[in-house]
Coordinates of N, CA and C and ligand atoms in Angstrom, one line a residue:
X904 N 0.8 -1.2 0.0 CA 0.0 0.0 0.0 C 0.9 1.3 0.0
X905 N 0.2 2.5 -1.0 CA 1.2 3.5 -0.8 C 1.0 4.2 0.5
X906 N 2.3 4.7 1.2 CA 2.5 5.5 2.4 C 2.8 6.8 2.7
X907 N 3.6 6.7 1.2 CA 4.0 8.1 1.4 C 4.2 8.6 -0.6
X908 N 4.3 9.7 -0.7 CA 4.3 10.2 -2.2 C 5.5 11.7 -2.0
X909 N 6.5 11.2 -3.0 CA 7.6 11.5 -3.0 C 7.8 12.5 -1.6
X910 N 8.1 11.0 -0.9 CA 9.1 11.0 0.3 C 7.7 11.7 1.2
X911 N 6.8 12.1 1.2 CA 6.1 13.1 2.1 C 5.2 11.7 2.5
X912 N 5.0 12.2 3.7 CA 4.2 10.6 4.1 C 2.7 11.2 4.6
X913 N 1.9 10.3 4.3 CA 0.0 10.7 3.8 C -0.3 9.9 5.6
X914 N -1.2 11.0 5.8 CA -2.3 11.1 6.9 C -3.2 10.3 6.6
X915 N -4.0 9.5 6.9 CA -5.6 9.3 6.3 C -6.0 10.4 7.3
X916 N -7.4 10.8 5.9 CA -8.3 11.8 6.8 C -9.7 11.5 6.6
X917 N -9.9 10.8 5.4 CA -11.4 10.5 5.5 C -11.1 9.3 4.5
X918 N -12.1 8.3 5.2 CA -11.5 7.1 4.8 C -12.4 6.3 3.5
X919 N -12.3 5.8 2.5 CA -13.3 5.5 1.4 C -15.0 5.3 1.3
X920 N -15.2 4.1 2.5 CA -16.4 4.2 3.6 C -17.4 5.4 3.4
X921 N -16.3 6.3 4.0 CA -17.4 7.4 4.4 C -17.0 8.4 3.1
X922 N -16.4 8.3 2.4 CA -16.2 9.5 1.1 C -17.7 8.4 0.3
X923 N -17.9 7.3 0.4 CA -19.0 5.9 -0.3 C -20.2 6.6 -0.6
X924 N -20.4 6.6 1.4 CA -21.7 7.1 1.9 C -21.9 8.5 1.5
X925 N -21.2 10.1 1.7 CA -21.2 10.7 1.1 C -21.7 10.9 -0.4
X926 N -21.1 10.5 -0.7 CA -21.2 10.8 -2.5 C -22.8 10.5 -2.7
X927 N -23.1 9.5 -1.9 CA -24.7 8.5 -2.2 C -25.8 9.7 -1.9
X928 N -25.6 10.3 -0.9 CA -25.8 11.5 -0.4 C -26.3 12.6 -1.0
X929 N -25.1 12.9 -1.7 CA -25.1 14.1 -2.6 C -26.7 13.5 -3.5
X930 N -25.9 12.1 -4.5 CA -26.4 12.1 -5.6 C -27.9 11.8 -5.4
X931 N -28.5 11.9 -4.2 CA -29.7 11.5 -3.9 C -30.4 13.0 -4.1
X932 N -29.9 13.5 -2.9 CA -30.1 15.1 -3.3 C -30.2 15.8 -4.5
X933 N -29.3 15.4 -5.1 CA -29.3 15.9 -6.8 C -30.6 15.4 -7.5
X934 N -30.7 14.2 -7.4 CA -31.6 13.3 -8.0 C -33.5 14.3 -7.5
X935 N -33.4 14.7 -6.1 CA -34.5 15.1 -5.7 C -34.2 16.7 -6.5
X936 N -33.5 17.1 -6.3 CA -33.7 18.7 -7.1 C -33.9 18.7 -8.6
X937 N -33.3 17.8 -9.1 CA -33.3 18.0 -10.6 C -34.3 17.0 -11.2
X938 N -35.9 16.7 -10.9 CA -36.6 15.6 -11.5 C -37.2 16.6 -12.7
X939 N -37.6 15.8 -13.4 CA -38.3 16.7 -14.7 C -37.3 17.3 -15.1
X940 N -36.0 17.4 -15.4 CA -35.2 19.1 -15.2 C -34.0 17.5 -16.2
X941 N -33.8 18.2 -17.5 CA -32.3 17.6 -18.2 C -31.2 18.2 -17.9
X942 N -30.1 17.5 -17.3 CA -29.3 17.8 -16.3 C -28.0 18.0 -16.8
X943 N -27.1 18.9 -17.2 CA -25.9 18.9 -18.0 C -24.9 18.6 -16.4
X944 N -24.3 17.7 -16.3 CA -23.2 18.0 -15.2 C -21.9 18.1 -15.8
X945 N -21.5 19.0 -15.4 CA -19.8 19.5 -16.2 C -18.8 19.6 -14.8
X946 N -17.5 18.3 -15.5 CA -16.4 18.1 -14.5 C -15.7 18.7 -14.4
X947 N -14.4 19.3 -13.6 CA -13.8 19.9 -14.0 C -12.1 18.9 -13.9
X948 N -11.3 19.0 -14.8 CA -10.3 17.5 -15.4 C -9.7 18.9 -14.7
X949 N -8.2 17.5 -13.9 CA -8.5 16.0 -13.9 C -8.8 15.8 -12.5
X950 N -9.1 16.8 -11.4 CA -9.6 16.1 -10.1 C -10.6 15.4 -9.8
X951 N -11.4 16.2 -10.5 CA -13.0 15.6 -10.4 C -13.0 13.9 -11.1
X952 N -12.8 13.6 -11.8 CA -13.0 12.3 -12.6 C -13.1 11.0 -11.9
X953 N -12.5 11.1 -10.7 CA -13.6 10.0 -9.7 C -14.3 10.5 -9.3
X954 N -14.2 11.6 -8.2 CA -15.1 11.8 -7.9 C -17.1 11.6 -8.6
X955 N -16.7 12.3 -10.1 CA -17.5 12.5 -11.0 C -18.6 11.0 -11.2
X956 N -17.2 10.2 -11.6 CA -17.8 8.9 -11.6 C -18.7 8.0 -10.3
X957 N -18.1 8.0 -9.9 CA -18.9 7.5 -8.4 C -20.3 8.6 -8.4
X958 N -20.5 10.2 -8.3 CA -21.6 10.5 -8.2 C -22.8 10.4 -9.3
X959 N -22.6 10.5 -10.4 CA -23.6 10.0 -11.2 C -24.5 8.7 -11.3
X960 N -23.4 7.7 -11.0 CA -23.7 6.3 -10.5 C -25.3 6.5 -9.4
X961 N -24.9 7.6 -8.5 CA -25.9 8.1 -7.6 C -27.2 8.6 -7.8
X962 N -27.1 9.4 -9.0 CA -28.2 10.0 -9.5 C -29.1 9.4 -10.6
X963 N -30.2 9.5 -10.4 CA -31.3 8.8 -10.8 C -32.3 9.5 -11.5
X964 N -31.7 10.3 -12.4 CA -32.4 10.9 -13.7 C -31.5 11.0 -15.2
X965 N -32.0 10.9 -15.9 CA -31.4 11.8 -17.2 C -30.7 12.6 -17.0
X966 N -29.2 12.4 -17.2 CA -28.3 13.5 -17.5 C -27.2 13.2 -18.4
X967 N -26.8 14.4 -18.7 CA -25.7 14.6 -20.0 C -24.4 14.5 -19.1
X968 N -23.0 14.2 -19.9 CA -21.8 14.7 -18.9 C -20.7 15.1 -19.9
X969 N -20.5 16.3 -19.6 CA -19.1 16.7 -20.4 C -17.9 17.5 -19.6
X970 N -16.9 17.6 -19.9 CA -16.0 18.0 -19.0 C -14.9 19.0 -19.3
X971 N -14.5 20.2 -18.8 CA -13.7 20.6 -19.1 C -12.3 20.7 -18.4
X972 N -11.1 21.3 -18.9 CA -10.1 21.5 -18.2 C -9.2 22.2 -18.3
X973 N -8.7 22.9 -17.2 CA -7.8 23.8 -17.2 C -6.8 23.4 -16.4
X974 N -5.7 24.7 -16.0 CA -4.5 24.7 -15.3 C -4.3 25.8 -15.2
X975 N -3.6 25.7 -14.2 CA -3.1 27.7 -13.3 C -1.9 27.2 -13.4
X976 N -1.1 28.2 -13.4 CA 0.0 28.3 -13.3 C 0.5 29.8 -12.8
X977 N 1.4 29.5 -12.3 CA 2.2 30.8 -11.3 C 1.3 31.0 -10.1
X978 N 0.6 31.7 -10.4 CA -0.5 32.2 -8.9 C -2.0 32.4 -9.5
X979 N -2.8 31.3 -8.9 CA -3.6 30.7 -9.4 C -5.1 31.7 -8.5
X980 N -4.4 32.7 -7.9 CA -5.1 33.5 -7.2 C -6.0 35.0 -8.1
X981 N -4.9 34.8 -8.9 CA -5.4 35.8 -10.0 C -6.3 35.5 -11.2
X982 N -7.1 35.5 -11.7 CA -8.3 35.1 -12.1 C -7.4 34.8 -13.8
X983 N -7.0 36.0 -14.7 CA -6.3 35.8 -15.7 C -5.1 34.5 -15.7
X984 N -4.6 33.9 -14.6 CA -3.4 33.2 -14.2 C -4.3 31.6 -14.7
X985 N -5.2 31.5 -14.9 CA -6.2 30.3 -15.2 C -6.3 29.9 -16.7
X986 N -6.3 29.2 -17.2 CA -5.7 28.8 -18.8 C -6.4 27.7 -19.2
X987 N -7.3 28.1 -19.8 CA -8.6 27.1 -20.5 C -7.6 25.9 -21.4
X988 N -7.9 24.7 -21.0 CA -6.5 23.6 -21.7 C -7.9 23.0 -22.7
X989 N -8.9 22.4 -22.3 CA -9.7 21.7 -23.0 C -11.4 22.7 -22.8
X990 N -11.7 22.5 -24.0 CA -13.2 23.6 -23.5 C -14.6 22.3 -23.7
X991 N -15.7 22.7 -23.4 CA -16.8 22.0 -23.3 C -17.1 21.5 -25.2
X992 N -17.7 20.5 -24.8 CA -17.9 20.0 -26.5 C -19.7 20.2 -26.8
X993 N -20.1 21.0 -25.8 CA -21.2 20.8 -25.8 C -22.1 22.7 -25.1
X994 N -23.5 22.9 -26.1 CA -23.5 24.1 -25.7 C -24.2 24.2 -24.4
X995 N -24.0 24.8 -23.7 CA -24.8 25.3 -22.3 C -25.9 26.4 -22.0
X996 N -26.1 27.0 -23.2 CA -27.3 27.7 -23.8 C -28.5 27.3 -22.9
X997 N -29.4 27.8 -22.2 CA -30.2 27.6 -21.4 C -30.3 25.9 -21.1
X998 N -29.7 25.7 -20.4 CA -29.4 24.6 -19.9 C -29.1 24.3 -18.7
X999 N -29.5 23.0 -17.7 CA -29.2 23.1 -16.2 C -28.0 22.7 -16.1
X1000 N -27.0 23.6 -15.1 CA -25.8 23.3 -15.1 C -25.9 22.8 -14.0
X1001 N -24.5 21.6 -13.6 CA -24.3 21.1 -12.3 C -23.0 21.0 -12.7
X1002 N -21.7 22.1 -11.8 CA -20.5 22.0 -11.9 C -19.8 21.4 -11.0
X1003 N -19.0 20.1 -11.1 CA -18.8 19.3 -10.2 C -16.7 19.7 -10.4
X1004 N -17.0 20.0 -8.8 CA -15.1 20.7 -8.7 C -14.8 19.3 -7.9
X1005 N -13.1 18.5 -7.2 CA -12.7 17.7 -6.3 C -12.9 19.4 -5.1
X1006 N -12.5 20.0 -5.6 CA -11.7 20.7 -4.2 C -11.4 22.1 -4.3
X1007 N -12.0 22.9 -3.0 CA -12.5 24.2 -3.3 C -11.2 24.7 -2.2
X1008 N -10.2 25.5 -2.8 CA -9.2 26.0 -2.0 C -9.1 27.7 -2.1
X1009 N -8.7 28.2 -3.0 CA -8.6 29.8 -3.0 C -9.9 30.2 -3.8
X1010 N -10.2 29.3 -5.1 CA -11.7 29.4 -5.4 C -11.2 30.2 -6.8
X1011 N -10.3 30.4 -7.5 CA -10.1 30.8 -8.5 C -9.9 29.9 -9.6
X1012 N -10.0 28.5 -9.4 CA -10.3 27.4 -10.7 C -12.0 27.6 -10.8
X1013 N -12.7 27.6 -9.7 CA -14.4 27.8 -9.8 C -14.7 28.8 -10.7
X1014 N -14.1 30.0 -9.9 CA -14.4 31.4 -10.1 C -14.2 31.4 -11.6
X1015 N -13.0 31.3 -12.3 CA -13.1 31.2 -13.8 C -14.3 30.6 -14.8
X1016 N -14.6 29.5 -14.1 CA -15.3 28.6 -15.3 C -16.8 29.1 -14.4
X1017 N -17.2 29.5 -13.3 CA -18.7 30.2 -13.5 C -18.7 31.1 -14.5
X1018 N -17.6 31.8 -14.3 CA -17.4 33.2 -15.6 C -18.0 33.0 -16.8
X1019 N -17.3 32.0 -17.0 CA -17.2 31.7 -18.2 C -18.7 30.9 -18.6
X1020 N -19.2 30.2 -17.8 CA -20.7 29.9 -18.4 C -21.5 30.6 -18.2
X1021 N -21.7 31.2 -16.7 CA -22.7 32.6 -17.0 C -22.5 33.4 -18.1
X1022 N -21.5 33.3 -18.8 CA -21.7 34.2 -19.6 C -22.5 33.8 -20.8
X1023 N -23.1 32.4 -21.0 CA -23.4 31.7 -22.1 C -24.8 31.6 -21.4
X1024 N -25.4 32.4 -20.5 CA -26.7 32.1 -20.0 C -27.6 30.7 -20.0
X1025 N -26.5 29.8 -19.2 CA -27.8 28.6 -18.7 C -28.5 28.7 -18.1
X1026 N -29.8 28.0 -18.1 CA -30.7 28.3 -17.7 C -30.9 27.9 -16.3
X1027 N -29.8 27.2 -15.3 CA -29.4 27.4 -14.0 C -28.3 27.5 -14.2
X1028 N -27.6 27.6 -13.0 CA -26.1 26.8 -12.3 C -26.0 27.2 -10.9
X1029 N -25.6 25.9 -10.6 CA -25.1 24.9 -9.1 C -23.9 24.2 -8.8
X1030 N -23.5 24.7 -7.9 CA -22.2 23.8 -8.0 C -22.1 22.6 -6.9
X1031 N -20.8 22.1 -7.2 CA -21.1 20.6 -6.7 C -19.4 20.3 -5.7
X1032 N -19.3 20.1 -4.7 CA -17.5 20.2 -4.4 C -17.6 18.8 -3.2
X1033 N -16.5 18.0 -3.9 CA -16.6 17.6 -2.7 C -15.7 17.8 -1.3
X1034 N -14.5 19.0 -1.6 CA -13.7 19.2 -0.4 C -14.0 20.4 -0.4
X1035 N -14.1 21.4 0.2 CA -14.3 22.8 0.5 C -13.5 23.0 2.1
X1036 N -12.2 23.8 1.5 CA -11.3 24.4 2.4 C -11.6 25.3 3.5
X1037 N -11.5 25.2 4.7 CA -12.1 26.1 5.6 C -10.7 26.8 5.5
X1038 N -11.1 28.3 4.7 CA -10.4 29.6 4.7 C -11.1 30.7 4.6
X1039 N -9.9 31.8 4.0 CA -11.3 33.2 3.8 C -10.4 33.1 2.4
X1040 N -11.3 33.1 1.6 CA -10.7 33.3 0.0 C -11.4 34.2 -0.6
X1041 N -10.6 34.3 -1.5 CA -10.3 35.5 -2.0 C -11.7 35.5 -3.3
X1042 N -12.1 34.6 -4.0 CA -13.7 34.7 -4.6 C -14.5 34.2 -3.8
X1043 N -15.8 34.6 -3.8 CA -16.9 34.6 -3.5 C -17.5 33.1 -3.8
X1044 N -17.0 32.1 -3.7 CA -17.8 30.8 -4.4 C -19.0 30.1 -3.3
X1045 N -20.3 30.3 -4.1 CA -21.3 29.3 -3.6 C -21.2 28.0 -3.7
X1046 N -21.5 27.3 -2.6 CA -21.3 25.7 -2.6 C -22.8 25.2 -3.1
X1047 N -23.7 24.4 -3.5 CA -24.5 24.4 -3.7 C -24.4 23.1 -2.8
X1048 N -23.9 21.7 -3.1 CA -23.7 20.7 -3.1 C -22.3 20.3 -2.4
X1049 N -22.5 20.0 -1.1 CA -20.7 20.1 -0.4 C -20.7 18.6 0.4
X1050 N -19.6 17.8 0.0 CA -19.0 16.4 0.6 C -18.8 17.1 2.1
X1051 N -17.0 17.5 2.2 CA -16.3 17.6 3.5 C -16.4 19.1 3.6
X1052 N -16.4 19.6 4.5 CA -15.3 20.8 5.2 C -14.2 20.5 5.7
X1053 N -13.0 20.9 5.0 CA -11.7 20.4 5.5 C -10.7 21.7 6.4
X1054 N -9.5 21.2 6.9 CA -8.6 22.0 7.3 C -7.9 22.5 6.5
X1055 N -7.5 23.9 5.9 CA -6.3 24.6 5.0 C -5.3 23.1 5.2
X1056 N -5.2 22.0 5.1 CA -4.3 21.6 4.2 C -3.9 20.9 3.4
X1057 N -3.2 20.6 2.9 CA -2.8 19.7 1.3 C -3.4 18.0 1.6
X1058 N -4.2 18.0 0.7 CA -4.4 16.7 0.4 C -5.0 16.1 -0.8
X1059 N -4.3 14.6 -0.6 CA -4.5 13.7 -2.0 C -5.2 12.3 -1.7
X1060 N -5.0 12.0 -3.1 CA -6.1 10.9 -3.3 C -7.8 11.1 -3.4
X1061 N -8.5 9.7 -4.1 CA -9.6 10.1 -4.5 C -9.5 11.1 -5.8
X1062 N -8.4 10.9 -6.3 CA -8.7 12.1 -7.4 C -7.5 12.9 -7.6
X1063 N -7.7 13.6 -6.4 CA -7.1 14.8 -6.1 C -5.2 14.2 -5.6
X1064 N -4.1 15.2 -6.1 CA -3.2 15.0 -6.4 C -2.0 15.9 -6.0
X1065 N -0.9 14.8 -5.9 CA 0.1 15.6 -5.4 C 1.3 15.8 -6.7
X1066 N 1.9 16.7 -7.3 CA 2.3 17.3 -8.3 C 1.9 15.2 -9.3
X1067 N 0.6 15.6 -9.7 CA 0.3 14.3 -10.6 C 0.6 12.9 -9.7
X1068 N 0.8 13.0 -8.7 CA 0.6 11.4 -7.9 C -0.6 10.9 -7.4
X1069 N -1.1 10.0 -6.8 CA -1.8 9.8 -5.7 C -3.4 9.9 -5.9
X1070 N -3.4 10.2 -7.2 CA -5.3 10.1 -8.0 C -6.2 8.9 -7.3
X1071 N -5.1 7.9 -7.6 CA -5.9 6.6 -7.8 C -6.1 6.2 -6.3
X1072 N -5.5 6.6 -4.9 CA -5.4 6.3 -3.7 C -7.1 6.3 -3.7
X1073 N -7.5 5.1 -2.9 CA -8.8 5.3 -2.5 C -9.8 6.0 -1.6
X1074 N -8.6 6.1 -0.8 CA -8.9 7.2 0.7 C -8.5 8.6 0.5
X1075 N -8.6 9.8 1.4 CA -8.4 10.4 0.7 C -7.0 11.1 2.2
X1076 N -6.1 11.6 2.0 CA -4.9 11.8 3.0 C -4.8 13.0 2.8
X1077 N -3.6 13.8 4.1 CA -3.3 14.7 4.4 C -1.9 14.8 3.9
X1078 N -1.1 15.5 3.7 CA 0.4 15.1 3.5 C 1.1 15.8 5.0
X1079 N 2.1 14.9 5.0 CA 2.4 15.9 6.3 C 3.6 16.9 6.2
Ligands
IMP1486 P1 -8.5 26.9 -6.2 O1 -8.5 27.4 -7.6 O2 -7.5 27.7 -5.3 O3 -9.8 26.8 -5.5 O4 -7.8 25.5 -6.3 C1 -8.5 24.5 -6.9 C2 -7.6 23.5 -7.5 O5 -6.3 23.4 -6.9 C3 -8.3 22.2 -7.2 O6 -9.1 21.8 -8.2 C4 -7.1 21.2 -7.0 O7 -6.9 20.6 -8.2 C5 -6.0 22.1 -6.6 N1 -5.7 22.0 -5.2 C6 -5.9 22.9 -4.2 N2 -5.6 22.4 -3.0 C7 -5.3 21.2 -3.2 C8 -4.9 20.1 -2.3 O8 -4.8 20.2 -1.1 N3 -4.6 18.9 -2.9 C9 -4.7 18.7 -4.2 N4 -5.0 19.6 -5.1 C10 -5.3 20.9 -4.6
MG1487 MG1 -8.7 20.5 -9.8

């Protein structure tokens, strides 16, 4: 089993079980908000993509999935510092959006891609996170849809990643 990811050795902090239960959670909820309602959920690559999978599994209506992806680079605090890598294949033109992030830290990967679909006026949008950083950040992001409240600090697995390691970990850890 991995222990540690270059040389930094991983915490468990929330253990598969209960990220299981969670997610079932969510997608029940989702499932009650959005009946009658064609459901676009957009991932955001590459943290989300378990996550993603496991929640849909959960939900129990018609829905669409497409994904986009970016990358910050330098200081990801600055809204311009955000760098559209792959765009949506699909239009969002009055349509129900459900934006599904891993992990809500300074809030400037969110903050971009609401931008950027409000600006194409769908006909909702909700967001979906399943780690949300207990800080004060610097955008304004609504949670619609929230897994954990965590501690300001770094962690991987379930997805989420340490410079590209540790996706596939099934728990999710702290680094120390
Ligand atoms: P934000 O733009 O500051 O909210 O950061 C969001 C993105 O940074 C997330 O989608 C993650 O990919 C990455 N990130 C932020 N904190 C962590 C962490 O603790 N572990 C792994 N990735 C993180
Ligand atoms: Mg991410």
């Amino acid at each position: 089993m991995v222990k540690e990811i270059r040389g930094r050795k991983l915490n468990l902090l929330i253990e598969s079980s209960e990220i299981k239960q969670k997610v079932h959670e969510l997608g029940k909820q989702i499932t009650n908000d959005y009946q009658d309602k064609n459901l676009l959920i957009i991932g955001i690559l590459k943290g989300s993509f378990i996550f993603l999978a496991d929640l849909i599994r959960s939900i129990d209506i018609n829905t669409e999935i497409d994904f986009i992806r970016v990358s910050s680079y330098k200081d990801e605090m600055t809204p311009g510092n955000i760098e559209l890598v792959t765009d949506l294949g699909v239009s969002i033109n009055d349509r129900d959006i459900l934006l599904v992030e891993d992990l809500l830290d300074n809030g400037g990967t969110l903050n971009f891609i609401r931008e950027k679909i409000l600006s194409n006026q769908p006909a909702s949008f909700k967001t979906c996170v399943l780690l949300n950083k207990k800080k004060t950040r610097k955008f304004d992001i609504r949670v619609d849809y929230m897994g954990f409240e965590i501690d300001d600090k770094f962690v991987v697995g379930y997805g989420t990643d340490l410079a590209e390691e540790g996706r596939n970990l099934p728990d999710i850890y702290v680094i120390e």
